[in-house]
Each structure stands twice: as structure tokens, then as C-alpha cells.
Coordinates of N, CA and C in Angstrom, one line a residue:
M25 N -45.9 -38.8 -34.5 CA -45.0 -39.2 -33.5 C -45.7 -39.4 -32.2
S26 N -45.6 -40.6 -31.7 CA -46.3 -40.9 -30.4 C -45.3 -40.8 -29.3
T27 N -45.8 -40.3 -28.2 CA -44.9 -40.2 -27.0 C -45.6 -41.0 -25.9
S28 N -44.8 -41.6 -25.0 CA -45.4 -42.3 -23.9 C -44.7 -42.0 -22.6
T29 N -45.4 -42.0 -21.5 CA -44.8 -41.7 -20.2 C -44.4 -43.0 -19.6
P30 N -43.2 -43.1 -19.1 CA -42.8 -44.4 -18.4 C -43.6 -44.6 -17.2
E31 N -43.9 -45.9 -16.9 CA -44.7 -46.2 -15.7 C -43.8 -45.9 -14.5
G32 N -44.5 -45.5 -13.4 CA -43.8 -45.2 -12.2 C -43.8 -43.7 -11.9
N33 N -43.1 -43.3 -10.9 CA -43.1 -41.9 -10.5 C -41.7 -41.4 -10.7
L34 N -41.6 -40.2 -11.4 CA -40.3 -39.6 -11.7 C -39.9 -38.8 -10.4
I35 N -38.8 -39.1 -9.9 CA -38.2 -38.3 -8.7 C -37.1 -37.4 -9.3
R36 N -37.5 -36.2 -9.6 CA -36.5 -35.3 -10.3 C -35.3 -35.0 -9.5
E37 N -35.4 -34.9 -8.2 CA -34.3 -34.6 -7.3 C -33.1 -35.5 -7.4
I38 N -33.4 -36.8 -7.7 CA -32.3 -37.8 -7.8 C -32.3 -38.4 -9.2
G39 N -33.2 -37.9 -10.1 CA -33.1 -38.3 -11.5 C -33.4 -39.8 -11.7
V40 N -34.4 -40.3 -11.0 CA -34.8 -41.7 -11.2 C -36.3 -41.9 -11.4
I41 N -36.7 -43.0 -12.0 CA -38.1 -43.3 -12.1 C -38.3 -44.5 -11.1
E42 N -39.2 -44.2 -10.1 CA -39.4 -45.2 -9.1 C -40.7 -46.0 -9.4
T43 N -40.5 -47.3 -9.4 CA -41.6 -48.3 -9.6 C -41.7 -49.2 -8.3
T44 N -42.9 -49.8 -8.2 CA -43.0 -50.7 -7.0 C -43.7 -52.0 -7.5
Q45 N -43.5 -53.0 -6.7 CA -44.2 -54.3 -6.9 C -44.6 -54.8 -5.5
S46 N -45.8 -55.3 -5.5 CA -46.4 -55.7 -4.2 C -47.2 -57.0 -4.4
D47 N -47.3 -57.8 -3.4 CA -48.3 -58.9 -3.4 C -49.7 -58.5 -3.0
N48 N -49.8 -57.2 -2.5 CA -51.1 -56.6 -2.1 C -51.7 -57.3 -1.0
I49 N -50.9 -57.9 -0.1 CA -51.5 -58.6 1.1 C -51.4 -57.6 2.3
L50 N -52.5 -57.4 2.9 CA -52.4 -56.5 4.1 C -51.8 -57.3 5.3
R51 N -51.0 -56.6 6.0 CA -50.3 -57.3 7.1 C -50.5 -56.4 8.4
W52 N -50.5 -57.0 9.5 CA -50.7 -56.3 10.8 C -49.5 -56.8 11.7
D53 N -48.7 -55.9 12.2 CA -47.6 -56.2 13.1 C -47.9 -55.9 14.6
G54 N -49.2 -55.7 14.9 CA -49.6 -55.4 16.3 C -49.7 -53.9 16.5
E55 N -49.1 -53.1 15.6 CA -49.2 -51.6 15.7 C -49.6 -51.0 14.4
E56 N -49.2 -51.5 13.2 CA -49.4 -50.9 12.0 C -50.1 -51.9 11.0
L57 N -50.9 -51.4 10.1 CA -51.5 -52.1 9.0 C -50.7 -51.6 7.8
Y58 N -50.1 -52.6 7.0 CA -49.3 -52.2 5.9 C -49.3 -53.3 4.8
V59 N -48.7 -52.9 3.7 CA -48.4 -53.8 2.6 C -46.9 -53.8 2.4
E60 N -46.3 -54.9 2.0 CA -44.9 -55.0 1.6 C -44.7 -54.7 0.2
Q61 N -43.8 -53.9 -0.1 CA -43.5 -53.5 -1.5 C -42.0 -53.6 -1.8
D62 N -41.6 -54.0 -3.0 CA -40.3 -53.9 -3.5 C -40.2 -52.6 -4.3
I63 N -39.2 -51.8 -4.0 CA -39.0 -50.5 -4.6 C -37.9 -50.5 -5.6
Y64 N -38.1 -50.0 -6.8 CA -37.1 -50.0 -7.8 C -36.8 -48.6 -8.3
H65 N -35.5 -48.3 -8.5 CA -35.2 -47.0 -9.1 C -34.5 -47.3 -10.5
N66 N -35.2 -46.9 -11.6 CA -34.7 -47.2 -12.9 C -34.5 -48.7 -13.1
G67 N -35.4 -49.5 -12.6 CA -35.4 -50.9 -12.8 C -34.5 -51.7 -11.8
Q68 N -33.7 -51.0 -11.0 CA -32.8 -51.6 -10.0 C -33.5 -51.7 -8.6
L69 N -33.5 -52.9 -8.0 CA -34.1 -53.0 -6.7 C -33.3 -52.2 -5.7
V70 N -34.0 -51.4 -4.9 CA -33.3 -50.6 -3.9 C -33.9 -50.9 -2.5
H71 N -35.1 -51.3 -2.4 CA -35.7 -51.7 -1.1 C -36.5 -53.0 -1.3
R72 N -36.2 -54.0 -0.5 CA -37.0 -55.2 -0.5 C -37.9 -55.3 0.7
K73 N -39.2 -55.6 0.4 CA -40.2 -55.7 1.5 C -40.3 -54.5 2.3
Y74 N -40.3 -53.3 1.6 CA -40.5 -52.0 2.3 C -42.0 -52.0 2.8
K75 N -42.1 -51.6 4.0 CA -43.5 -51.5 4.6 C -44.1 -50.2 4.3
R76 N -45.2 -50.2 3.6 CA -45.9 -49.0 3.2 C -47.2 -49.0 4.0
R77 N -47.4 -48.1 4.9 CA -48.5 -48.0 5.8 C -49.8 -47.7 5.0
V78 N -50.9 -48.4 5.4 CA -52.2 -48.1 4.9 C -52.7 -46.8 5.5
T79 N -53.4 -46.0 4.6 CA -53.9 -44.7 5.1 C -55.0 -45.0 6.1
R80 N -55.2 -44.0 6.9 CA -56.3 -44.0 7.9 C -57.7 -44.3 7.3
S81 N -58.0 -43.6 6.2 CA -59.3 -43.8 5.6 C -59.4 -45.2 5.0
V82 N -58.4 -45.9 4.5 CA -58.5 -47.3 4.1 C -58.7 -48.2 5.3
A83 N -57.9 -47.9 6.3 CA -58.1 -48.8 7.5 C -59.5 -48.6 8.1
Q84 N -60.0 -47.4 8.1 CA -61.4 -47.3 8.6 C -62.4 -48.0 7.8
A85 N -62.2 -47.9 6.5 CA -63.1 -48.6 5.5 C -63.1 -50.1 5.7
L86 N -61.9 -50.6 6.0 CA -61.7 -52.1 6.2 C -62.4 -52.5 7.6
A87 N -62.2 -51.6 8.6 CA -62.8 -51.9 9.9 C -64.4 -51.9 9.7
T88 N -64.9 -51.0 9.0 CA -66.4 -51.0 8.8 C -66.8 -52.2 8.0
L89 N -66.1 -52.6 7.0 CA -66.4 -53.8 6.3 C -66.4 -55.1 7.2
L90 N -65.3 -55.2 8.0 CA -65.2 -56.3 8.9 C -66.3 -56.4 9.9
H91 N -66.7 -55.2 10.4 CA -67.8 -55.2 11.4 C -69.2 -55.6 10.8
Q92 N -69.3 -55.4 9.5 CA -70.6 -55.8 8.9 C -70.7 -57.3 8.7
H93 N -69.6 -58.0 8.8 CA -69.7 -59.5 8.5 C -69.5 -60.3 9.8

């Protein structure tokens, strides 16, 4: 018997599996570096174009890369 884990993150407190979709385009609004994501709970859209901030370490790595070119 095979078992598989559903894709996404289980949020036990509310009993849903959260999945995301993103175009993976970095955006800058003058203050924050972020990607937009659509958030789904059990396959149902709950947030459209949710802004997920890029971590400091990712932002620093990008800055280093940009300074090299």
C-alpha cells in the first residue's frame, strides 16, 4: 500500500491544506521587495496577489549579484 502526502502545507489549526501559485516575478513598491502569490485552502482561492516579502538574505544576495554586473 502506498501513501502520499498532499502538496502544500497542512494548517492543523484550521484544518486546511494551503497551496500557492506565483509567477515568481520580483516586484519593488519603493519599500518592499516581494513576489505576488495566489493562496488556496483545500483548492479554493482565498487570497489573490498576496504580497510575500523576500527575506533579507535573498535581497542581499540579489544586491550582490546586481553590483557584480
